[in-house]
Short mmCIF file of C-alpha atoms and ligand atoms in Angstrom, two decimals:
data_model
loop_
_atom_site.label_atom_id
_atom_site.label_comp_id
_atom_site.label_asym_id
_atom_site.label_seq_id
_atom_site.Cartn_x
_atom_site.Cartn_y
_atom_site.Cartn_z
CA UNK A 22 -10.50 -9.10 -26.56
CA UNK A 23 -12.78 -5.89 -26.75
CA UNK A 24 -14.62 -6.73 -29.77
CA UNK A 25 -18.30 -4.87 -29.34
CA UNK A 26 -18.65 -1.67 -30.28
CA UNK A 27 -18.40 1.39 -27.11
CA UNK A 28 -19.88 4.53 -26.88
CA UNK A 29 -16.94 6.14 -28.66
CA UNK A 30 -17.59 4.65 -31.41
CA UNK A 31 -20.92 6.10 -32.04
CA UNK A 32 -22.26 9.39 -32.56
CA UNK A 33 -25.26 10.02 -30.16
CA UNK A 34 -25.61 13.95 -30.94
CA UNK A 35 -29.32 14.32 -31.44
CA UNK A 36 -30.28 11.24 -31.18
CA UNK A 37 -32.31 9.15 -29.02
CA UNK A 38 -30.39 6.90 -26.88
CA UNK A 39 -31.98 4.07 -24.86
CA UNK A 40 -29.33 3.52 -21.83
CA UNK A 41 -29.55 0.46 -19.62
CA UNK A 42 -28.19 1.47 -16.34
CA UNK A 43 -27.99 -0.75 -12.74
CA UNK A 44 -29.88 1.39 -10.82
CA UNK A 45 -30.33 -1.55 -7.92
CA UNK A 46 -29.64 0.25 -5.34
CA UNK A 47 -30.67 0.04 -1.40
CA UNK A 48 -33.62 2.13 -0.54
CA UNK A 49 -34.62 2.83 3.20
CA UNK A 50 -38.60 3.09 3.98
CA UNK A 51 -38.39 6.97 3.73
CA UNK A 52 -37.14 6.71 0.61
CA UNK A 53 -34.06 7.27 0.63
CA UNK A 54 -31.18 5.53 -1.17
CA UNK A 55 -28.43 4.42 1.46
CA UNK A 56 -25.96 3.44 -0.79
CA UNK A 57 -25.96 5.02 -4.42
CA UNK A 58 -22.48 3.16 -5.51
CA UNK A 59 -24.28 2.07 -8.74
CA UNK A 60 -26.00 5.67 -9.62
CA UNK A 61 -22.45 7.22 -9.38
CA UNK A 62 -21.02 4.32 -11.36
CA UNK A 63 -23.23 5.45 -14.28
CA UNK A 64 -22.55 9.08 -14.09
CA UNK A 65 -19.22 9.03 -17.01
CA UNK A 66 -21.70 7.54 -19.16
CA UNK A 67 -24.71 9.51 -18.68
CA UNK A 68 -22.52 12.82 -18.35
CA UNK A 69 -21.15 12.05 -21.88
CA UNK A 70 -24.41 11.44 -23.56
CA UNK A 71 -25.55 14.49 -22.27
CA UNK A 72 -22.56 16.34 -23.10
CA UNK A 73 -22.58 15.09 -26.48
CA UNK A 74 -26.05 16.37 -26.90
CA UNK A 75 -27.97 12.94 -27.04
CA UNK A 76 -31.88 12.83 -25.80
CA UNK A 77 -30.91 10.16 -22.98
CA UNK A 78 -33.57 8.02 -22.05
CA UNK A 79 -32.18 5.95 -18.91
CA UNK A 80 -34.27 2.62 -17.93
CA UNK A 81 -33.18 0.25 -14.54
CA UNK A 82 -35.11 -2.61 -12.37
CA UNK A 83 -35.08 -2.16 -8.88
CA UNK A 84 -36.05 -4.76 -6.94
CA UNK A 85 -37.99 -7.72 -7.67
CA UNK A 86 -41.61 -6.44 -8.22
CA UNK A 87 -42.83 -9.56 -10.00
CA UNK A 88 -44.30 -8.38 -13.67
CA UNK A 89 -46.84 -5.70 -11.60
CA UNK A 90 -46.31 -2.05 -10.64
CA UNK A 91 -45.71 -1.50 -7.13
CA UNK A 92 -44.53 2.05 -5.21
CA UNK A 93 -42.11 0.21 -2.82
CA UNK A 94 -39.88 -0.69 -5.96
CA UNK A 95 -40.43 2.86 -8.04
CA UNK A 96 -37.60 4.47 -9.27
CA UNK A 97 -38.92 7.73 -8.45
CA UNK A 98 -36.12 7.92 -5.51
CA UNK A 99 -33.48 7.49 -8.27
CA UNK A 100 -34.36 10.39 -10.38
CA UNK A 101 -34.84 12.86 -7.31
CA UNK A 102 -30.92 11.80 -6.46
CA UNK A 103 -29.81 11.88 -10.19
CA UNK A 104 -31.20 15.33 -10.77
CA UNK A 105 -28.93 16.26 -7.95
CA UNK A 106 -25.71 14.72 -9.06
CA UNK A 107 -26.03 15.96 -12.32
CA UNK A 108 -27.62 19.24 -11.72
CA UNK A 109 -29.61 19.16 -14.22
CA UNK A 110 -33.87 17.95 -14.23
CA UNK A 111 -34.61 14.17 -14.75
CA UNK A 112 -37.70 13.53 -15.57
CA UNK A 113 -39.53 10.50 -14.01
CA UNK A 114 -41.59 9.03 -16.69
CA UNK A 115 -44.57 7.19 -14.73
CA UNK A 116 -44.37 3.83 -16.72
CA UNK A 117 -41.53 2.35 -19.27
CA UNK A 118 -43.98 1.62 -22.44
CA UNK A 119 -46.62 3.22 -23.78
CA UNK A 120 -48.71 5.99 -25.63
CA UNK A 121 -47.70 8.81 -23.06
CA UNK A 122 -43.98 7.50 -22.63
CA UNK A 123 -43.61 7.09 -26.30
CA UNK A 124 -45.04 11.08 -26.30
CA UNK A 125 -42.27 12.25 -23.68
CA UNK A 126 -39.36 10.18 -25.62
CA UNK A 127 -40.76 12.41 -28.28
CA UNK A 128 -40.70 15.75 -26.92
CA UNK A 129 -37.13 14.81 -25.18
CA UNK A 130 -35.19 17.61 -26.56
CA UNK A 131 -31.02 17.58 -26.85
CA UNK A 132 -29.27 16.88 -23.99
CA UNK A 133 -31.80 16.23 -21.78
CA UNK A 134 -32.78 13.09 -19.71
CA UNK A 135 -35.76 11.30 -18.43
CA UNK A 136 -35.51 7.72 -16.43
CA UNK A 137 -38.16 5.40 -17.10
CA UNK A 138 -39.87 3.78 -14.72
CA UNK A 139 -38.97 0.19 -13.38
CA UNK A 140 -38.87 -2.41 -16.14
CA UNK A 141 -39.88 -5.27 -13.87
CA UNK A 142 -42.88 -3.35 -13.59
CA UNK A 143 -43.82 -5.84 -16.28
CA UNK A 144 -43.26 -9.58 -17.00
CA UNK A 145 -41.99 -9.31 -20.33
CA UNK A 146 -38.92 -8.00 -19.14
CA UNK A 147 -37.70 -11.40 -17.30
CA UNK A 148 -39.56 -13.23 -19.93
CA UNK A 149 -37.71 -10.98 -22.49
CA UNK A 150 -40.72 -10.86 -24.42
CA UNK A 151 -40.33 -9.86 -28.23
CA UNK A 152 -43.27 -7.34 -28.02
CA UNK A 153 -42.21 -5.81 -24.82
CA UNK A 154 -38.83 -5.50 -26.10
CA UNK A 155 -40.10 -3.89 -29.37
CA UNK A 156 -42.12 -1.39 -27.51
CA UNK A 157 -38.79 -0.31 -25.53
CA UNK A 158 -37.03 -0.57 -28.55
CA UNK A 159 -39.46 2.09 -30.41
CA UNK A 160 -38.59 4.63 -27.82
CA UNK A 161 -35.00 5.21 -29.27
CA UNK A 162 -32.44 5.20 -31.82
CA UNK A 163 -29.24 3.64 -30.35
CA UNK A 164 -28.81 1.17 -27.55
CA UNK A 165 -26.17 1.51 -24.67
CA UNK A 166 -25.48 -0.91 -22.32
CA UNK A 167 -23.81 0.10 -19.14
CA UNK A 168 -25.67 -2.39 -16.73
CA UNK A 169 -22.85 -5.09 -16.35
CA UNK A 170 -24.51 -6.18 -12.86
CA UNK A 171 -27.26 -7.58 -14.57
CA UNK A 172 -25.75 -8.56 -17.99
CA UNK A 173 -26.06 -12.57 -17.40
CA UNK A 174 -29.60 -12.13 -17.56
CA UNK A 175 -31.37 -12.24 -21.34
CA UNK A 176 -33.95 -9.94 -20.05
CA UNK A 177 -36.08 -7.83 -22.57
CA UNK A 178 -33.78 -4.25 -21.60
CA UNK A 179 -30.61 -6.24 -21.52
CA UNK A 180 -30.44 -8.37 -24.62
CA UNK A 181 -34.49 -8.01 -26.40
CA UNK A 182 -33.59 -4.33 -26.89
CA UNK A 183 -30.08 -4.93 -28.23
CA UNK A 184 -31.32 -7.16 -31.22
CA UNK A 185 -33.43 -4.58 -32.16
CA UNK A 186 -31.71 -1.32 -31.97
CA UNK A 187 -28.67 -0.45 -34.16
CA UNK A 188 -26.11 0.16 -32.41
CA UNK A 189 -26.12 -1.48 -29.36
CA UNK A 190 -22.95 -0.49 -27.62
CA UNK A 191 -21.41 -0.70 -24.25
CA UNK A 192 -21.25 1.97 -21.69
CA UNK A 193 -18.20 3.28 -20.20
CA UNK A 194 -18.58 0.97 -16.75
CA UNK A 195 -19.94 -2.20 -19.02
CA UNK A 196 -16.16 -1.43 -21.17
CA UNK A 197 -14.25 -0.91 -17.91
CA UNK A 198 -15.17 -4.14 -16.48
CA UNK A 199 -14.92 -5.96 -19.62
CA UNK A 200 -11.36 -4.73 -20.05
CA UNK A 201 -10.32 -5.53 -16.97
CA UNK A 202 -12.17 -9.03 -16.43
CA UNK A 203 -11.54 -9.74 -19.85
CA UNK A 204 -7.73 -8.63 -20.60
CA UNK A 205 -6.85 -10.98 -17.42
CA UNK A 206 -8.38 -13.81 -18.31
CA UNK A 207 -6.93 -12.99 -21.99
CA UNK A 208 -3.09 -11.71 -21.73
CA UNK A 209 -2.11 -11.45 -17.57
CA UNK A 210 1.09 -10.18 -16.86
CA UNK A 211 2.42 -13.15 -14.89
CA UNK A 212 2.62 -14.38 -12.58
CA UNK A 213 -0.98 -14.67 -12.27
CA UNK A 214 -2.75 -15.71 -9.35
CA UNK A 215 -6.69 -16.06 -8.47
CA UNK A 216 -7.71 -16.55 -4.93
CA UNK A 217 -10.79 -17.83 -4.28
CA UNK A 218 -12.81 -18.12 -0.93
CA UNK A 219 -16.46 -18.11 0.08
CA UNK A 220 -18.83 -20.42 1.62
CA UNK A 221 -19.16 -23.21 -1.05
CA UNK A 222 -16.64 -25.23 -3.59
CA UNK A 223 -19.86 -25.93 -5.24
CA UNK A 224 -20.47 -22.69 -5.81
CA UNK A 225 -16.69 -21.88 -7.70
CA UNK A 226 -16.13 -25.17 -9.47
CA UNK A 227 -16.96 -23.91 -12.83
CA UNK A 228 -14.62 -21.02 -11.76
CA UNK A 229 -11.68 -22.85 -10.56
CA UNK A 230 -12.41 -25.24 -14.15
CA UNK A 231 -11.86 -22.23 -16.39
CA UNK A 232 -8.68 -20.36 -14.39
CA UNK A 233 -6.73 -23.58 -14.15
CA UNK A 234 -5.52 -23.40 -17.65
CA UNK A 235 -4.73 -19.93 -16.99
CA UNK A 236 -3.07 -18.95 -13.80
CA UNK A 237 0.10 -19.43 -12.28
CA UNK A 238 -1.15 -20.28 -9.05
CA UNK A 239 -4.50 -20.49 -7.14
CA UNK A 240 -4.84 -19.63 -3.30
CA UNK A 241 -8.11 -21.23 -1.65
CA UNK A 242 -9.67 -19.96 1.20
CA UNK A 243 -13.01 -19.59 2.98
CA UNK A 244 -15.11 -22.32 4.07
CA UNK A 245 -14.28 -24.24 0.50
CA UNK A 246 -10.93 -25.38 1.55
CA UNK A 247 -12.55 -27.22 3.93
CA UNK A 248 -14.05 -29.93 1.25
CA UNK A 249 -10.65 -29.70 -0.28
CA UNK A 250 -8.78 -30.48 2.44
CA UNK A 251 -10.63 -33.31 3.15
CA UNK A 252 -9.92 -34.90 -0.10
CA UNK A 253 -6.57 -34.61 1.06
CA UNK A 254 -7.47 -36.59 4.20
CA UNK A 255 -6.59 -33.16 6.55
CA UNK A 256 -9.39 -34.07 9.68
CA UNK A 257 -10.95 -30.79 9.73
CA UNK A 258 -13.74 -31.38 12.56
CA UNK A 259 -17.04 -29.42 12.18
CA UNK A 260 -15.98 -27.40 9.46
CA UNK A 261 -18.17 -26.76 6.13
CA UNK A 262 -17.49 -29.80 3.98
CA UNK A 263 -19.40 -30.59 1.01
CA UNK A 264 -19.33 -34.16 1.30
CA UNK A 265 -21.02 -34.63 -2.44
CA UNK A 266 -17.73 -32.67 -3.80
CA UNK A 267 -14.94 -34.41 -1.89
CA UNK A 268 -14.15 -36.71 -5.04
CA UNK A 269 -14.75 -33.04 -7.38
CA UNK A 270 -12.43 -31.49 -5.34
CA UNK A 271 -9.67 -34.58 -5.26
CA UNK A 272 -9.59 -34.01 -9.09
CA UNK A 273 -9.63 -30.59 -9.36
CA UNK A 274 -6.42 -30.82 -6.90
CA UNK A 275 -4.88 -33.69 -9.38
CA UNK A 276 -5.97 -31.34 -12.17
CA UNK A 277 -3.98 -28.56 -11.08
CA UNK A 278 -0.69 -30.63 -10.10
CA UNK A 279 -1.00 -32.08 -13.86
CA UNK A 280 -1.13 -28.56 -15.34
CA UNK A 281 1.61 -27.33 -13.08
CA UNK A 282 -0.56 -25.03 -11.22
CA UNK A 283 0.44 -23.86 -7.49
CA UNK A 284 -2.52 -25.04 -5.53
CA UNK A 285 -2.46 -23.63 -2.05
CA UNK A 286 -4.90 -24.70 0.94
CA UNK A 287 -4.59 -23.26 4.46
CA UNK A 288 -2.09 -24.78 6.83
CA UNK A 289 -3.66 -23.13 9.80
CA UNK A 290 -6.68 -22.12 10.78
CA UNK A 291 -8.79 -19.70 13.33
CA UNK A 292 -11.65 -22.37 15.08
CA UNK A 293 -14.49 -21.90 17.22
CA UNK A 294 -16.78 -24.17 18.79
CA UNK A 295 -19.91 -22.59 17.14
CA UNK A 296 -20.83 -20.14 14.50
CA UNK A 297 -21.36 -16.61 16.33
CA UNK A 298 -19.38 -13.20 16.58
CA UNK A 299 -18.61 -13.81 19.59
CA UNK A 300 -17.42 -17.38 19.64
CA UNK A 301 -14.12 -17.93 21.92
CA UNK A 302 -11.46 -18.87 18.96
CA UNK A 303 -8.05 -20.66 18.66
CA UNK A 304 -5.48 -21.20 16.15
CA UNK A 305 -4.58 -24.23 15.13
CA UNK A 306 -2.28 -25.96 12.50
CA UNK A 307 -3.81 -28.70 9.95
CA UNK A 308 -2.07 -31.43 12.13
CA UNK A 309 -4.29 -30.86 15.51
CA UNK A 310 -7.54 -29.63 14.08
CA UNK A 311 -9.87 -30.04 16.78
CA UNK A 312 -13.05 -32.84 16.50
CA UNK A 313 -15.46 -30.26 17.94
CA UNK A 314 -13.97 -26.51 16.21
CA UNK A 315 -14.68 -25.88 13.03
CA UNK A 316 -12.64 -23.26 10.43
CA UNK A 317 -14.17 -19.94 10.61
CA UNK A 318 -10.83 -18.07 9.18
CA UNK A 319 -7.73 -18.76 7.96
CA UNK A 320 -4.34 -18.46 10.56
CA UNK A 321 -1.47 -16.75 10.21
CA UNK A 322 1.47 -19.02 8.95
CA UNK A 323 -1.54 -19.28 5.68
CA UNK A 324 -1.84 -15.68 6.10
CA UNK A 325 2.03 -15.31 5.77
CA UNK A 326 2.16 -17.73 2.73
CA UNK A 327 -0.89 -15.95 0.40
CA UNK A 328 0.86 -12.27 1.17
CA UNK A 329 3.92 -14.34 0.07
CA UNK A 330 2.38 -15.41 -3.37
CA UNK A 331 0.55 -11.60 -3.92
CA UNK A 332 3.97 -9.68 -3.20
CA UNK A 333 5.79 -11.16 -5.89
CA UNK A 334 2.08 -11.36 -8.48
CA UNK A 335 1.46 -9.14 -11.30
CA UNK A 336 -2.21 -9.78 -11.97
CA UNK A 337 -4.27 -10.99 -9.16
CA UNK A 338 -7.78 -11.70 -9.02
CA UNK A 339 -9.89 -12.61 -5.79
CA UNK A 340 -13.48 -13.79 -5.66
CA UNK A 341 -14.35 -15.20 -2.30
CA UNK A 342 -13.82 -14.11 1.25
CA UNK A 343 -11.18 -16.12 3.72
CA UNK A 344 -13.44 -15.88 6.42
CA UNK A 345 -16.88 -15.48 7.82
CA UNK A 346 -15.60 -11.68 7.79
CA UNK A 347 -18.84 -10.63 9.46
CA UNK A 348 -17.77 -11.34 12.21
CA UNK A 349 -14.74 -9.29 13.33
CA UNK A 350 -13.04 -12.24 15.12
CA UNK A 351 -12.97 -13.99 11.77
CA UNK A 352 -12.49 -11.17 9.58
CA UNK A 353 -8.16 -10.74 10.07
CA UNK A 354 -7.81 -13.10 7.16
CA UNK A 355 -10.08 -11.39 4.95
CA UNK A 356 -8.75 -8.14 5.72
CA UNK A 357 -5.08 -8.99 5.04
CA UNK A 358 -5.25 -10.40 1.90
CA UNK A 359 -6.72 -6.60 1.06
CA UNK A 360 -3.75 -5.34 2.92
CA UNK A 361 -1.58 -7.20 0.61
CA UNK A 362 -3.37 -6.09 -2.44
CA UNK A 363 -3.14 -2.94 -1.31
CA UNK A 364 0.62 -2.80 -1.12
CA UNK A 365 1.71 -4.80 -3.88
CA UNK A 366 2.37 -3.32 -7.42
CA UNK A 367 -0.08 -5.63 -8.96
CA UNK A 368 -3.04 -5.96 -11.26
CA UNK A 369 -5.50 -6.25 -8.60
CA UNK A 370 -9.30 -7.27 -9.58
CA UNK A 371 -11.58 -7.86 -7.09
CA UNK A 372 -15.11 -9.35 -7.95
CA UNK A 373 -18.29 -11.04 -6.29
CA UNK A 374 -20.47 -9.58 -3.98
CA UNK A 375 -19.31 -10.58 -0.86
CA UNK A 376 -15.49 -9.61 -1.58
CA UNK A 377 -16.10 -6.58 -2.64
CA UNK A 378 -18.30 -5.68 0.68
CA UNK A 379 -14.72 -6.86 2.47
CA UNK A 380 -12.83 -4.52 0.31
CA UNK A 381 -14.95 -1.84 1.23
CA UNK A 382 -15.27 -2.48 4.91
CA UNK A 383 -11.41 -2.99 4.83
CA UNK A 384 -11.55 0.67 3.46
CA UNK A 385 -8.77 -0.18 1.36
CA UNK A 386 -11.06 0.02 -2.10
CA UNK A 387 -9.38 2.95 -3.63
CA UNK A 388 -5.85 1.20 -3.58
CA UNK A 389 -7.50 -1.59 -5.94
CA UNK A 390 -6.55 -1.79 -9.61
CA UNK A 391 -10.49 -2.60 -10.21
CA UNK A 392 -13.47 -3.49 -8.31
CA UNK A 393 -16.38 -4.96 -10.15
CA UNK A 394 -19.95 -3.67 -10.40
CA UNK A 395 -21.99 -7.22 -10.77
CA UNK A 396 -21.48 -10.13 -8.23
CA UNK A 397 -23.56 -12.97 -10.35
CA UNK A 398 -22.22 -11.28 -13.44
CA UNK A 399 -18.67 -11.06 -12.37
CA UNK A 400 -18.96 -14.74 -11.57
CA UNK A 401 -20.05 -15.40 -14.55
CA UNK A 402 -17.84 -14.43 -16.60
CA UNK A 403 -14.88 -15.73 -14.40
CA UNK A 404 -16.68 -18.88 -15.19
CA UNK A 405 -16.13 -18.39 -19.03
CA UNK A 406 -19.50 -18.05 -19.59
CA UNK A 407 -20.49 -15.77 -22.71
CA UNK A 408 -22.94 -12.78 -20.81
CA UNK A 409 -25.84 -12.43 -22.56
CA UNK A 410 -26.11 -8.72 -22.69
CA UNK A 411 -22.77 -8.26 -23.87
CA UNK A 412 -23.38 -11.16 -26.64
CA UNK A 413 -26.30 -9.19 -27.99
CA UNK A 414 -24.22 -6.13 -28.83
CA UNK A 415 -22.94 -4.89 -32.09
CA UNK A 416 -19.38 -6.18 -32.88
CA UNK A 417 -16.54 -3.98 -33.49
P1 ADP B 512 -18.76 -13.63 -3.05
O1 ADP B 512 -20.11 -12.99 -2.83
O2 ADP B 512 -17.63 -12.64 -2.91
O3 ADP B 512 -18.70 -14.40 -4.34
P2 ADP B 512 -19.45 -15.94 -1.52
O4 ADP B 512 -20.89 -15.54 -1.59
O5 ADP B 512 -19.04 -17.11 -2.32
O6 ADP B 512 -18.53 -14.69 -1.88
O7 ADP B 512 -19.05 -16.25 -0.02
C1 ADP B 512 -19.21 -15.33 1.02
C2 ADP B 512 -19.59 -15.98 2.30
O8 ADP B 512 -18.72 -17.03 2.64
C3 ADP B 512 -19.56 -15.00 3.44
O9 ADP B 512 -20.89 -14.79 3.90
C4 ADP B 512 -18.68 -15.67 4.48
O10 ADP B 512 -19.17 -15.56 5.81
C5 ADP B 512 -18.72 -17.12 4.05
N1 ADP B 512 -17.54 -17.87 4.56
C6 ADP B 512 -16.25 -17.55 4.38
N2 ADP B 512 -15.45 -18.41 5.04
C7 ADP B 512 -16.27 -19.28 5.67
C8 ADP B 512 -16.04 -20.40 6.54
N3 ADP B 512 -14.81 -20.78 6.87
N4 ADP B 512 -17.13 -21.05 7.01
C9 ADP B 512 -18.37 -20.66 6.67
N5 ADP B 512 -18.65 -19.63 5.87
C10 ADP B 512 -17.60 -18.93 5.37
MG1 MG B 513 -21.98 -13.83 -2.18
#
């Protein structure tokens, strides 16, 4: 399942090593970083290159600064924080490629660290062009990946670098979430159940495609039941509907009855007359869905039934939120699919941007088998798709 070669495998003492971290995090207009989530996420990785004596030369984008240097998306604010996590100096190198950069990859000694400056800074890295990459590339030796937010982009630090550098292996967070995304989707204890949610079917088709085969049931919630349910011919007022996916949605429900798959919509439903916080709300079974409400949650005989099929699970995963959990009227569905996560014995994975912001307002993160770093990347690879920056390192 694991086939590319980790950090383990490699011995960095001495050597250059060119590390690819997700240093994406929020910055405030003082400067200061109001979530660092990603920094810490790096920290086993970075500790043990250090530890093991390697010259660690960490490199990030921040931002979207369009191929041209730009102060409001420098990393500088990364490597003040980083030297104080680790204790230790990081040196903020004032570009990524170069004469004088080259010079201070140089002079690195062992176990030290510098942080180059943002890659985006230039437009060969989302062009991944073969110069730019060869110019990162000359800085080091070996190549570890531990970015796995940003490892369905080919971009010149993700995947240009990894052609050319030998090794290229994953970092400790890129093999964590590979193990766990990938030894679900593999060999699940069963039963095995994904629960899906969010604004759009169109968004999880391609999802809900590749887990058929593989789970034992699927729970929908979110605003994409509501295209679902109208396939079945449920009225479900002014509720999100896809109309362009009804039919889609009618065979992915066929689909899943061929295959044997438990397919659950929501029976019940929280409604409001419009989409605010503060919306007066109702519950309401499928039966009397109001012309005028639409679905901003999901009720509580559904609740009742998904914290049925999650008690007795042994792998669950969950991409998509039940609600508009924004919104703390709308938010009880959300949360207690968490709750039951939380309690239950199982293999809980939780990926996707949104979810994971639930999880964490839920405060319930820590009793989660494994939350995952990337939201597009996550989804990606739910989706079956090969990432590219993990396709680009060495095998095993
Ligand atoms: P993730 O980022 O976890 O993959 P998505 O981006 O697919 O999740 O979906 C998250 C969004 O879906 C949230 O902003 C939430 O408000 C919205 N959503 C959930 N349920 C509904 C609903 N019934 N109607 C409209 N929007 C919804
Ligand atoms: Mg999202």
């Amino acid at each position: 399942m694991f086939e590319k070669k980790s950090l383990r495998d490699v011995d960095v003492q001495g050597k250059r090593v060119f590390c690819r971290c997700d240093f994406n995090v929020p910055i405030d207009k003082e400067g200061k970083i109001t979530d660092d989530t990603r920094i810490r996420a790096a920290l086993p990785t970075i500790r043990y290159l250090l530890e093991q004596g390697a010259k660690v030369i960490l490199a990030s984008h921040l931002g979207r600064p369009k191929g041209k240097p730009s102060p409001d998306f420098s990393l500088c604010p990364v490597a003040t924080h980083l030297s104080n996590l680790l204790g230790q100096q990081v040196v903020m190198a004032p570009d990524c490629i170069g004469d004088n950069i080259q010079l201070l990859a140089d002079q690195l000694n062992n176990g030290r660290i510098m942080l180059l400056e943002n890659v985006r800074f230039h437009s060969g890295e989302t062009d991944n062009n073969p110069a730019f990459a060869a110019q990162l590339a000359g800085l080091a030796e070996i190549y570890v990946n531990d970015a796995f937010g940003t490892a369905h982009r080919a971009h010149a630090s993700t995947e240009g670098v990894a052609r050319l550098l030998h090794p290229a292996v994953a970092g400790f967070l890129m093999e964590k979430e590979l193990q766990y995304l990938g030894g679900a989707l593999a060999h699940p204890d069963r039963p095995f159940v994904a629960i899906l949610g969010g604004a759009k079917v169109s968004d999880k088709i391609t999802v809900i495609e590749n887990l058929l085969p593989k789970v034992d049931a699927i729970l929908i919630g979110g605003g994409m039941a509501y295209t679902f349910l109208k396939a079945q011919g449920v009225e479900v007022g002014q509720s999100l509907v896809e109309n362009d996916r009804i039919a889609l949605a009618g065979d992915l429900l066929d689909k899943a009855q061929k295959q044997g798959v438990k397919f659950l919509l929501p029976t019940d439903h929280i409604v409001a007359e419009t989409f605010a916080a503060d919306s007066p709300s109702t519950s309401v079974k499928n039966v009397d869905f109001p012309t005028l409400g639409m679905g901003l949650d999901i009720g509580p005989e559904t609740i009742k039934s998904f914290e049925k099929q999650i008690s007795t699970a042994k792998t669950v995963i969950w991409n998509g939120p039940m609600g508009v959990f924004e919104f703390d009227n709308f938010a009880r569905g959300t949360f207690a699919i968490a709750k039951a996560l939380a309690k239950s014995n199982c293999m809980s994975i939780i990926g996707g941007g949104d979810s994971v912001a639930a999880v964490n307002k839920s405060n319930l993160q820590q009793q989660m088998t494994h939350i995952s770093t990337g939201g597009g990347a996550s989804l990606e690879f739910l989706e079956g798709k090969i990432l590219p920056g993990v396709a680009a390192l060495t095998d095993k």
